[in-house]
Amino acid sequence: MLTELGKLYVVATPIGNLADMTFRAVEVLKQVDLIAAEDTRHVKMLLQHYGISNKLVSLHQHNEDTASAGLLEKLRTGLSIALVSDAGTPLLSDPGMPLVKMVKDAGLDVVPIPGACALIAALSAAGLPVTQFMFEGFLPRTSSARKAFFTERLLSPKTWVFYESCHRILACLQDMAEVLPLDREIVIARELTKLHETIVKTSLGNAVKLVADNDNMRRGEFVVIVDGAVIDKREQAISLEQENLLKVLMRECSIKTAVALAVEITGAKKKLLYQAALAMQDQGDR
Ligand code: SAM
């Protein structure tokens, strides 16, 4: 018996290719008393495929708080429950956080049953550094908010990864191209594990053209990975005087204005001052 009473199992399911279900996931879904699913109709297809018939309850973003409280009560009575989302690993841009938090806070066990996850699959095949990366979930939907988002990450040395829908992929890349250098390397991972899986590693400039010119590149599901900024170590430092000036300016105005004024006053490079300003903000140094 793989499952134990009173435990919550967080079970990853395939992101396209049904064969990506793990043996352990199948056994757990068979053995638990109850499966909490984002979309019960959707998960039924997966369960049918693996010959699993089990009780289903729905747990989605609109009923999470109340449904989670009910599930916690069931766990307390000793039932075992599996949590699944529509695809991949629950909680990763998917429902489940309130339930997992409630169960942990109540001192009960949460057991991960690992498996497919679009961001990890994309990173594993991207060929960009993965020692350190930032996962950003879905990006803001408006162009101005997206550009602000890209500006904040312009100088980050870490690889960053996000999810994007087919409806916004082109606009998203076009916005990115207005903020990031066009030679920045990016990876577009589309329809992972499915028939039309496409993983393209190219410059941002080429990526915009590729997606604009090719209808197929605007279909399906997307993970986008962006290489971190390469900053020459010799150029990284700003002087103490410049740093102090920036601090004072940041007390009075926005980062953008403070950096612009500091560039005008000191003649230092905007990129360096901007990077220093972001670091100060991160450290709560304002
Ligand atoms: N929890 C899931 C996971 O573990 O990856 C992600 C759920 S999130 C609601 C769905 C988004 O993940 C999609 O809009 C897409 O950006 C990305 N995604 C999911 N499956 C994918 C696939 N097969 N290929 C590329 N991206 C995928």
Tab-separated table of C-alpha atoms and ligand atoms in Angstrom:
chain	number	residue	atom	x	y	z
A	1	MET	CA	0.000	0.000	0.000
A	2	LEU	CA	1.541	3.284	-1.140
A	3	THR	CA	-0.869	5.671	0.505
A	4	GLU	CA	-1.412	6.340	4.195
A	5	LEU	CA	-4.413	7.615	6.103
A	6	GLY	CA	-4.810	11.334	6.690
A	7	LYS	CA	-2.245	12.366	4.093
A	8	LEU	CA	-2.520	14.769	1.186
A	9	TYR	CA	-0.744	13.619	-1.996
A	10	VAL	CA	0.161	16.341	-4.510
A	11	VAL	CA	0.252	14.402	-7.761
A	12	ALA	CA	1.806	15.625	-11.021
A	13	THR	CA	0.010	14.572	-14.211
A	14	PRO	CA	1.153	14.785	-17.878
A	15	ILE	CA	1.434	18.123	-19.726
A	16	GLY	CA	0.371	16.584	-23.043
A	17	ASN	CA	1.765	13.106	-23.528
A	18	LEU	CA	-0.266	10.672	-21.426
A	19	ALA	CA	2.698	8.294	-21.194
A	20	ASP	CA	4.402	10.824	-18.904
A	21	MET	CA	2.296	9.649	-15.960
A	22	THR	CA	4.521	7.937	-13.363
A	23	PHE	CA	3.800	4.434	-11.987
A	24	ARG	CA	3.636	5.905	-8.515
A	25	ALA	CA	1.132	8.561	-9.567
A	26	VAL	CA	-1.176	5.878	-11.018
A	27	GLU	CA	-0.979	3.785	-7.854
A	28	VAL	CA	-1.608	6.757	-5.576
A	29	LEU	CA	-4.623	7.890	-7.621
A	30	LYS	CA	-6.017	4.357	-7.394
A	31	GLN	CA	-5.483	3.988	-3.677
A	32	VAL	CA	-6.511	7.339	-2.146
A	33	ASP	CA	-10.036	7.776	-0.791
A	34	LEU	CA	-10.670	10.900	-2.853
A	35	ILE	CA	-9.162	12.902	-5.721
A	36	ALA	CA	-9.457	16.696	-5.646
A	37	ALA	CA	-9.186	17.922	-9.249
A	38	GLU	CA	-9.096	21.335	-10.925
A	39	ASP	CA	-11.534	20.134	-13.617
A	40	THR	CA	-13.196	16.827	-12.839
A	41	ARG	CA	-14.281	16.245	-16.480
A	42	HIS	CA	-10.740	16.785	-17.707
A	43	VAL	CA	-9.165	14.435	-15.159
A	44	LYS	CA	-11.749	11.727	-15.911
A	45	MET	CA	-10.077	11.207	-19.315
A	46	LEU	CA	-6.732	10.608	-17.647
A	47	LEU	CA	-8.261	8.296	-15.045
A	48	GLN	CA	-10.078	6.314	-17.726
A	49	HIS	CA	-6.842	5.937	-19.684
A	50	TYR	CA	-5.191	4.335	-16.638
A	51	GLY	CA	-8.237	2.321	-15.552
A	52	ILE	CA	-8.698	4.348	-12.381
A	53	SER	CA	-12.168	4.760	-10.932
A	54	ASN	CA	-12.163	6.871	-7.837
A	55	LYS	CA	-14.263	9.548	-6.194
A	56	LEU	CA	-13.655	13.074	-7.522
A	57	VAL	CA	-14.301	16.475	-5.982
A	58	SER	CA	-13.604	19.759	-7.644
A	59	LEU	CA	-11.029	22.240	-6.354
A	60	HIS	CA	-10.467	25.200	-8.639
A	61	GLN	CA	-9.408	28.818	-8.266
A	62	HIS	CA	-12.973	30.009	-7.599
A	63	ASN	CA	-13.806	27.598	-4.752
A	64	GLU	CA	-10.336	26.920	-3.319
A	65	ASP	CA	-10.804	28.466	0.104
A	66	THR	CA	-14.075	26.786	1.005
A	67	ALA	CA	-13.315	23.502	-0.737
A	68	SER	CA	-9.898	23.326	0.969
A	69	ALA	CA	-11.441	23.729	4.416
A	70	GLY	CA	-13.804	20.820	3.640
A	71	LEU	CA	-10.930	18.653	2.416
A	72	LEU	CA	-8.906	19.398	5.547
A	73	GLU	CA	-11.824	18.132	7.651
A	74	LYS	CA	-11.847	14.924	5.623
A	75	LEU	CA	-8.081	14.475	6.114
A	76	ARG	CA	-8.596	14.988	9.851
A	77	THR	CA	-11.079	12.107	9.889
A	78	GLY	CA	-8.330	9.924	8.416
A	79	LEU	CA	-9.167	9.934	4.702
A	80	SER	CA	-6.306	10.143	2.203
A	81	ILE	CA	-6.654	12.666	-0.637
A	82	ALA	CA	-4.808	13.266	-3.906
A	83	LEU	CA	-4.630	16.737	-5.432
A	84	VAL	CA	-4.268	17.010	-9.221
A	85	SER	CA	-4.507	19.934	-11.630
A	86	ASP	CA	-5.404	19.941	-15.332
A	87	ALA	CA	-1.790	19.443	-16.374
A	88	GLY	CA	1.608	19.114	-14.782
A	89	THR	CA	2.427	19.863	-11.181
A	90	PRO	CA	-0.336	21.362	-9.003
A	91	LEU	CA	0.347	24.804	-7.458
A	92	LEU	CA	2.699	25.801	-10.311
A	93	SER	CA	0.435	28.464	-11.862
A	94	ASP	CA	-2.352	26.096	-10.816
A	95	PRO	CA	-4.728	25.748	-7.848
A	96	GLY	CA	-3.719	24.042	-4.605
A	97	MET	CA	-1.719	26.558	-2.566
A	98	PRO	CA	-4.454	27.276	0.038
A	99	LEU	CA	-5.083	23.548	0.554
A	100	VAL	CA	-1.398	22.650	0.950
A	101	LYS	CA	-0.872	25.572	3.349
A	102	MET	CA	-3.929	24.652	5.418
A	103	VAL	CA	-2.864	21.014	5.666
A	104	LYS	CA	0.713	21.919	6.636
A	105	ASP	CA	-0.531	24.471	9.183
A	106	ALA	CA	-2.757	21.781	10.679
A	107	GLY	CA	0.325	19.607	11.194
A	108	LEU	CA	-0.729	16.922	8.694
A	109	ASP	CA	1.534	15.415	6.040
A	110	VAL	CA	1.720	16.610	2.441
A	111	VAL	CA	3.443	14.120	0.125
A	112	PRO	CA	4.708	15.196	-3.327
A	113	ILE	CA	4.332	12.717	-6.181
A	114	PRO	CA	6.633	14.367	-8.738
A	115	GLY	CA	6.264	14.212	-12.490
A	116	ALA	CA	5.736	16.483	-15.471
A	117	CYS	CA	6.093	20.242	-15.151
A	118	ALA	CA	6.242	22.489	-18.222
A	119	LEU	CA	8.813	24.909	-16.863
A	120	ILE	CA	11.221	22.153	-15.780
A	121	ALA	CA	10.769	20.254	-19.061
A	122	ALA	CA	11.511	23.450	-20.998
A	123	LEU	CA	14.564	24.307	-18.894
A	124	SER	CA	15.939	20.788	-19.237
A	125	ALA	CA	16.035	21.072	-23.035
A	126	ALA	CA	16.730	24.797	-23.471
A	127	GLY	CA	20.495	24.924	-23.339
A	128	LEU	CA	20.496	28.073	-21.197
A	129	PRO	CA	22.080	28.254	-17.714
A	130	VAL	CA	19.912	26.617	-15.041
A	131	THR	CA	22.161	26.851	-11.989
A	132	GLN	CA	19.989	29.727	-10.868
A	133	PHE	CA	16.695	30.700	-12.463
A	134	MET	CA	13.553	32.659	-11.662
A	135	PHE	CA	10.101	31.320	-12.444
A	136	GLU	CA	7.668	34.142	-13.162
A	137	GLY	CA	4.395	32.271	-13.816
A	138	PHE	CA	2.127	34.135	-16.268
A	139	LEU	CA	3.129	37.690	-17.185
A	140	PRO	CA	0.856	40.728	-16.836
A	141	ARG	CA	-1.707	41.004	-19.617
A	142	THR	CA	-1.302	44.642	-20.569
A	143	SER	CA	1.536	45.893	-22.718
A	144	SER	CA	2.572	48.660	-20.306
A	145	ALA	CA	2.687	46.303	-17.316
A	146	ARG	CA	4.699	43.791	-19.354
A	147	LYS	CA	7.229	46.413	-20.387
A	148	ALA	CA	7.623	47.479	-16.750
A	149	PHE	CA	8.143	43.809	-15.866
A	150	PHE	CA	10.852	43.420	-18.550
A	151	THR	CA	12.559	46.647	-17.479
A	152	GLU	CA	12.861	45.327	-13.918
A	153	ARG	CA	14.561	42.157	-15.188
A	154	LEU	CA	16.712	43.830	-17.848
A	155	LEU	CA	19.927	43.474	-15.860
A	156	SER	CA	19.195	40.324	-13.907
A	157	PRO	CA	22.043	37.841	-14.397
A	158	LYS	CA	19.721	34.866	-13.772
A	159	THR	CA	17.840	32.936	-16.432
A	160	TRP	CA	14.109	33.634	-16.188
A	161	VAL	CA	11.172	31.506	-17.275
A	162	PHE	CA	7.509	32.260	-17.766
A	163	TYR	CA	4.290	30.816	-19.137
A	164	GLU	CA	2.471	32.525	-22.001
A	165	SER	CA	-0.729	31.876	-23.921
A	166	CYS	CA	-1.021	31.625	-27.704
A	167	HIS	CA	-3.162	34.795	-27.682
A	168	ARG	CA	-0.392	36.943	-26.227
A	169	ILE	CA	2.865	35.287	-27.317
A	170	LEU	CA	3.542	37.683	-30.193
A	171	ALA	CA	2.591	40.849	-28.320
A	172	CYS	CA	4.663	39.649	-25.390
A	173	LEU	CA	7.782	39.125	-27.527
A	174	GLN	CA	7.244	42.465	-29.278
A	175	ASP	CA	7.088	44.221	-25.901
A	176	MET	CA	10.194	42.367	-24.780
A	177	ALA	CA	12.021	43.529	-27.910
A	178	GLU	CA	11.273	47.141	-26.983
A	179	VAL	CA	13.034	46.733	-23.652
A	180	LEU	CA	15.702	44.016	-23.925
A	181	PRO	CA	18.622	43.988	-26.387
A	182	LEU	CA	17.641	42.192	-29.594
A	183	ASP	CA	20.625	39.868	-29.360
A	184	ARG	CA	19.531	38.463	-25.970
A	185	GLU	CA	19.122	34.684	-26.309
A	186	ILE	CA	15.700	33.265	-25.638
A	187	VAL	CA	14.059	29.847	-25.932
A	188	ILE	CA	10.489	29.336	-27.036
A	189	ALA	CA	9.258	25.908	-25.921
A	190	ARG	CA	5.914	25.162	-27.531
A	191	GLU	CA	3.579	22.153	-27.164
A	192	LEU	CA	6.065	20.222	-25.032
A	193	THR	CA	5.662	16.424	-25.109
A	194	LYS	CA	2.975	16.742	-27.816
A	195	LEU	CA	2.907	16.013	-31.558
A	196	HIS	CA	3.964	19.521	-32.557
A	197	GLU	CA	6.602	20.044	-29.905
A	198	THR	CA	8.937	22.875	-30.982
A	199	ILE	CA	11.881	24.164	-28.995
A	200	VAL	CA	13.635	27.105	-30.619
A	201	LYS	CA	16.698	28.804	-29.196
A	202	THR	CA	17.467	32.082	-30.937
A	203	SER	CA	17.996	35.804	-30.445
A	204	LEU	CA	15.062	37.894	-29.264
A	205	GLY	CA	15.086	39.775	-32.579
A	206	ASN	CA	14.785	36.532	-34.581
A	207	ALA	CA	12.173	35.146	-32.217
A	208	VAL	CA	9.836	38.084	-32.832
A	209	LYS	CA	10.172	37.601	-36.579
A	210	LEU	CA	9.728	33.834	-36.351
A	211	VAL	CA	6.520	34.077	-34.330
A	212	ALA	CA	5.140	36.957	-36.427
A	213	ASP	CA	5.809	35.167	-39.731
A	214	ASN	CA	4.635	31.681	-38.812
A	215	ASP	CA	1.010	31.006	-37.803
A	216	ASN	CA	1.951	27.694	-36.196
A	217	MET	CA	4.292	29.497	-33.842
A	218	ARG	CA	1.265	31.263	-32.376
A	219	ARG	CA	-0.632	28.030	-31.642
A	220	GLY	CA	-0.622	25.834	-28.567
A	221	GLU	CA	0.961	26.269	-25.168
A	222	PHE	CA	4.207	28.108	-24.489
A	223	VAL	CA	7.044	28.349	-22.033
A	224	VAL	CA	9.487	31.185	-22.706
A	225	ILE	CA	12.985	31.219	-21.246
A	226	VAL	CA	15.207	34.296	-21.300
A	227	ASP	CA	18.955	34.214	-20.775
A	228	GLY	CA	20.260	36.396	-17.944
A	229	ALA	CA	22.157	39.610	-18.670
A	230	VAL	CA	25.907	39.292	-19.114
A	231	ILE	CA	27.514	42.102	-17.216
A	232	ASP	CA	31.211	42.731	-17.500
A	233	LYS	CA	32.628	42.478	-13.952
A	234	ARG	CA	35.048	45.387	-14.595
A	235	GLU	CA	32.114	47.628	-15.387
A	236	GLN	CA	29.889	46.603	-12.529
A	237	ALA	CA	30.953	48.990	-9.829
A	238	ILE	CA	29.760	52.533	-9.279
A	239	SER	CA	31.652	54.885	-6.972
A	240	LEU	CA	30.588	55.506	-3.377
A	241	GLU	CA	29.741	59.100	-4.283
A	242	GLN	CA	27.519	57.970	-7.125
A	243	GLU	CA	25.852	55.422	-4.835
A	244	ASN	CA	25.163	58.038	-2.149
A	245	LEU	CA	23.723	60.431	-4.694
A	246	LEU	CA	21.471	57.690	-6.012
A	247	LYS	CA	20.283	56.891	-2.483
A	248	VAL	CA	19.296	60.503	-1.853
A	249	LEU	CA	17.522	60.795	-5.206
A	250	MET	CA	15.660	57.528	-4.664
A	251	ARG	CA	14.263	58.880	-1.406
A	252	GLU	CA	12.610	61.691	-3.349
A	253	CYS	CA	11.629	60.186	-6.699
A	254	SER	CA	10.959	57.035	-8.678
A	255	ILE	CA	13.827	54.741	-9.683
A	256	LYS	CA	13.502	55.857	-13.300
A	257	THR	CA	13.778	59.575	-12.440
A	258	ALA	CA	16.513	59.002	-9.842
A	259	VAL	CA	18.620	57.093	-12.357
A	260	ALA	CA	18.038	59.663	-15.110
A	261	LEU	CA	19.089	62.512	-12.767
A	262	ALA	CA	22.124	60.574	-11.528
A	263	VAL	CA	23.232	59.932	-15.131
A	264	GLU	CA	22.911	63.643	-15.879
A	265	ILE	CA	24.779	64.734	-12.755
A	266	THR	CA	27.595	62.145	-12.735
A	267	GLY	CA	27.905	61.101	-16.363
A	268	ALA	CA	28.044	57.448	-15.201
A	269	LYS	CA	26.546	54.707	-17.366
A	270	LYS	CA	22.769	54.410	-17.074
A	271	LYS	CA	22.941	50.597	-17.042
A	272	LEU	CA	25.243	50.586	-13.995
A	273	LEU	CA	23.238	53.155	-12.074
A	274	TYR	CA	20.013	51.355	-12.849
A	275	GLN	CA	21.451	48.063	-11.694
A	276	ALA	CA	22.699	49.654	-8.465
A	277	ALA	CA	19.297	51.284	-7.899
A	278	LEU	CA	17.512	47.942	-8.284
A	279	ALA	CA	19.957	46.280	-5.893
A	280	MET	CA	19.356	49.041	-3.314
A	281	GLN	CA	15.631	48.644	-3.691
A	282	ASP	CA	15.943	44.861	-3.230
A	283	GLN	CA	17.896	45.409	-0.007
A	284	GLY	CA	15.252	47.834	1.240
A	285	ASP	CA	17.964	50.446	1.241
A	286	ARG	CA	15.717	53.385	0.396
B	1	SAM	N1	1.042	23.233	-13.538
B	1	SAM	C1	1.484	23.223	-14.887
B	1	SAM	C2	2.947	22.761	-14.951
B	1	SAM	O1	3.358	21.999	-14.090
B	1	SAM	O2	3.632	23.128	-15.883
B	1	SAM	C3	1.247	24.521	-15.584
B	1	SAM	C4	-0.171	24.972	-15.544
B	1	SAM	S1	-0.403	26.536	-16.226
B	1	SAM	C5	-2.105	26.851	-15.832
B	1	SAM	C6	-0.561	26.200	-17.910
B	1	SAM	C7	0.554	26.861	-18.715
B	1	SAM	O3	1.734	26.068	-18.622
B	1	SAM	C8	0.251	26.963	-20.186
B	1	SAM	O4	-0.482	28.138	-20.486
B	1	SAM	C9	1.635	27.016	-20.791
B	1	SAM	O5	2.180	28.310	-20.678
B	1	SAM	C10	2.389	26.064	-19.863
B	1	SAM	N2	2.305	24.706	-20.404
B	1	SAM	C11	1.552	23.678	-19.945
B	1	SAM	N3	1.720	22.589	-20.714
B	1	SAM	C12	2.597	22.936	-21.689
B	1	SAM	C13	3.174	22.260	-22.789
B	1	SAM	N4	2.852	20.995	-23.070
B	1	SAM	N5	4.051	22.927	-23.579
B	1	SAM	C14	4.385	24.212	-23.301
B	1	SAM	N6	3.861	24.908	-22.273
B	1	SAM	C15	2.982	24.276	-21.482
